[in-house]
């Protein structure tokens, strides 16, 4: 029996999810430990985004169970409070609040959810803006920033809630190539601080550098779980090999 | 401004074309004309008070009615639909009469002419406001809800700090239109005796027998009022746009 401390932070057991008659997840199981960095990859429509959206209940699932930090996800208040306070998410389209300044984007959650004073929230926001290296943009509106800067603000906004787990849903897919690096650098630094991260991405260089484990999905199933070294050099399944051939050959 | 001068010029031209005008009835240089003019113009106070009170109430009511319409619970959506469809189907004039003469009998409350007018106008407008809010809120990208969810905001805070501030900016032109519409519809409250612009004009016509001049003044009164309000709404829109950049 594993002790309490060894129990996985996120435990996904046999989760199935349907969009009408289309089955997006087919009995998916995955455990993620504290401090682990997991990169999820796979062809589009493979269910990778859906999977991580299930972890913070942006998607509901018909079958199976997910526990986060020992609490089973459900619509119960206790469960919602738990995921909300421990799981953060960074989106492909940033989803910053366009009518609020960068600073207000960051302080809104801490003020309303944790009841921080304006001063405390601002202090916390500036700490994380420095972490993502854009403290000088605090008073601007999101649309006055470049895509890369916006995504870094979005990461800082998530960090302001001080989550235990950070989910990334294709965080660089909407960025111009020259801005991808600055976002990946911030994510790499974050990984070095010991944050538990689940990242859906096509950035294989980043995956190779940062991931503890690679999860390869196809057609709603987890096909292969391996260390990056193994996954990129000698993947077991035919489907992984085909996928890697396609994305690494351009 | 140009439109204002043009409309004034139009009236002067019209009066020049025909011999049947009798402007003395509202001629500000004669004591009687000045009194009449004052009597008419002061009705604007009630027209404005009525319209603005009604629109404030109907905006709040419209928002409260729009929210269940956006729910994923069919029962709540049905309540929204029934309200909107029912209220929209009743002519405003009928609603005014019903609220003033019918509602007191039903509830035992006595309503002043002013509040009966406000309630009827607000009730009628609330259905339209609800539809405007619903469209405005629906136009906000679902990523905004997801981001709010991901930073743990509850429904109320999500609406208050994220969705509504953006939705209201988008629907502001439509709200401006509703205010203009309300200013015009408030003339119907004259039938229950509200001393607003239209009622005052009617009373003056009865004593002076000069409908052409008096109603022409009435038209101009509404025109000026609405042009001012429209300009105000446009100014507000520009200011909000400027604040964004």
PDB file of C-alpha atoms in Angstrom, chain B residues 3 43-44 46-52 54-55 92-93 96 117 120-122 124-125 174-191 194 196-199 202 218-230:
ATOM      1  CA  UNK B   3     -30.236  68.921 -38.235  1.00  0.00           C
ATOM      2  CA  UNK B  43     -43.981  69.186 -19.461  1.00  0.00           C
ATOM      3  CA  UNK B  44     -40.524  68.086 -20.573  1.00  0.00           C
ATOM      4  CA  UNK B  46     -42.190  64.916 -16.493  1.00  0.00           C
ATOM      5  CA  UNK B  47     -41.454  63.352 -19.859  1.00  0.00           C
ATOM      6  CA  UNK B  48     -37.813  63.061 -18.839  1.00  0.00           C
ATOM      7  CA  UNK B  49     -38.495  61.984 -15.275  1.00  0.00           C
ATOM      8  CA  UNK B  50     -40.946  59.351 -16.464  1.00  0.00           C
ATOM      9  CA  UNK B  51     -38.665  58.001 -19.181  1.00  0.00           C
ATOM     10  CA  UNK B  52     -35.486  57.984 -17.155  1.00  0.00           C
ATOM     11  CA  UNK B  54     -38.748  53.770 -16.319  1.00  0.00           C
ATOM     12  CA  UNK B  55     -35.556  52.976 -18.224  1.00  0.00           C
ATOM     13  CA  UNK B  92     -47.930  49.700 -24.370  1.00  0.00           C
ATOM     14  CA  UNK B  93     -51.117  51.740 -24.334  1.00  0.00           C
ATOM     15  CA  UNK B  96     -50.748  51.610 -19.250  1.00  0.00           C
ATOM     16  CA  UNK B 117     -46.874  55.177 -16.036  1.00  0.00           C
ATOM     17  CA  UNK B 120     -46.250  50.176 -17.421  1.00  0.00           C
ATOM     18  CA  UNK B 121     -43.380  51.639 -19.445  1.00  0.00           C
ATOM     19  CA  UNK B 122     -40.747  49.716 -17.480  1.00  0.00           C
ATOM     20  CA  UNK B 124     -43.083  46.812 -21.448  1.00  0.00           C
ATOM     21  CA  UNK B 125     -39.484  47.830 -22.023  1.00  0.00           C
ATOM     22  CA  UNK B 174     -28.959  49.460 -28.208  1.00  0.00           C
ATOM     23  CA  UNK B 175     -29.638  50.846 -24.734  1.00  0.00           C
ATOM     24  CA  UNK B 176     -29.422  54.354 -26.183  1.00  0.00           C
ATOM     25  CA  UNK B 177     -32.003  53.411 -28.785  1.00  0.00           C
ATOM     26  CA  UNK B 178     -34.285  52.089 -26.072  1.00  0.00           C
ATOM     27  CA  UNK B 179     -34.049  55.385 -24.199  1.00  0.00           C
ATOM     28  CA  UNK B 180     -35.067  57.281 -27.318  1.00  0.00           C
ATOM     29  CA  UNK B 181     -37.905  54.811 -27.835  1.00  0.00           C
ATOM     30  CA  UNK B 182     -38.943  55.265 -24.205  1.00  0.00           C
ATOM     31  CA  UNK B 183     -39.022  59.064 -24.552  1.00  0.00           C
ATOM     32  CA  UNK B 184     -41.468  58.671 -27.417  1.00  0.00           C
ATOM     33  CA  UNK B 185     -43.571  56.002 -25.761  1.00  0.00           C
ATOM     34  CA  UNK B 186     -43.906  58.109 -22.614  1.00  0.00           C
ATOM     35  CA  UNK B 187     -46.331  60.290 -24.604  1.00  0.00           C
ATOM     36  CA  UNK B 188     -48.872  57.479 -24.229  1.00  0.00           C
ATOM     37  CA  UNK B 189     -48.986  58.041 -20.484  1.00  0.00           C
ATOM     38  CA  UNK B 190     -50.861  61.254 -21.306  1.00  0.00           C
ATOM     39  CA  UNK B 191     -54.036  59.162 -21.623  1.00  0.00           C
ATOM     40  CA  UNK B 194     -49.757  62.481 -16.701  1.00  0.00           C
ATOM     41  CA  UNK B 196     -45.995  65.448 -19.609  1.00  0.00           C
ATOM     42  CA  UNK B 197     -45.383  67.093 -22.996  1.00  0.00           C
ATOM     43  CA  UNK B 198     -48.200  65.465 -24.921  1.00  0.00           C
ATOM     44  CA  UNK B 199     -50.820  65.931 -22.208  1.00  0.00           C
ATOM     45  CA  UNK B 202     -53.591  68.387 -25.657  1.00  0.00           C
ATOM     46  CA  UNK B 218     -44.858  69.447 -29.543  1.00  0.00           C
ATOM     47  CA  UNK B 219     -43.071  67.744 -32.451  1.00  0.00           C
ATOM     48  CA  UNK B 220     -40.167  70.171 -32.054  1.00  0.00           C
ATOM     49  CA  UNK B 221     -40.041  69.545 -28.322  1.00  0.00           C
ATOM     50  CA  UNK B 222     -39.627  65.812 -28.832  1.00  0.00           C
ATOM     51  CA  UNK B 223     -37.160  66.399 -31.621  1.00  0.00           C
ATOM     52  CA  UNK B 224     -34.930  68.611 -29.478  1.00  0.00           C
ATOM     53  CA  UNK B 225     -35.171  66.290 -26.485  1.00  0.00           C
ATOM     54  CA  UNK B 226     -34.283  63.226 -28.504  1.00  0.00           C
ATOM     55  CA  UNK B 227     -31.473  64.890 -30.441  1.00  0.00           C
ATOM     56  CA  UNK B 228     -29.935  65.934 -27.134  1.00  0.00           C
ATOM     57  CA  UNK B 229     -30.297  62.454 -25.675  1.00  0.00           C
ATOM     58  CA  UNK B 230     -28.870  60.832 -28.822  1.00  0.00           C
TER      59      UNK B 230
END
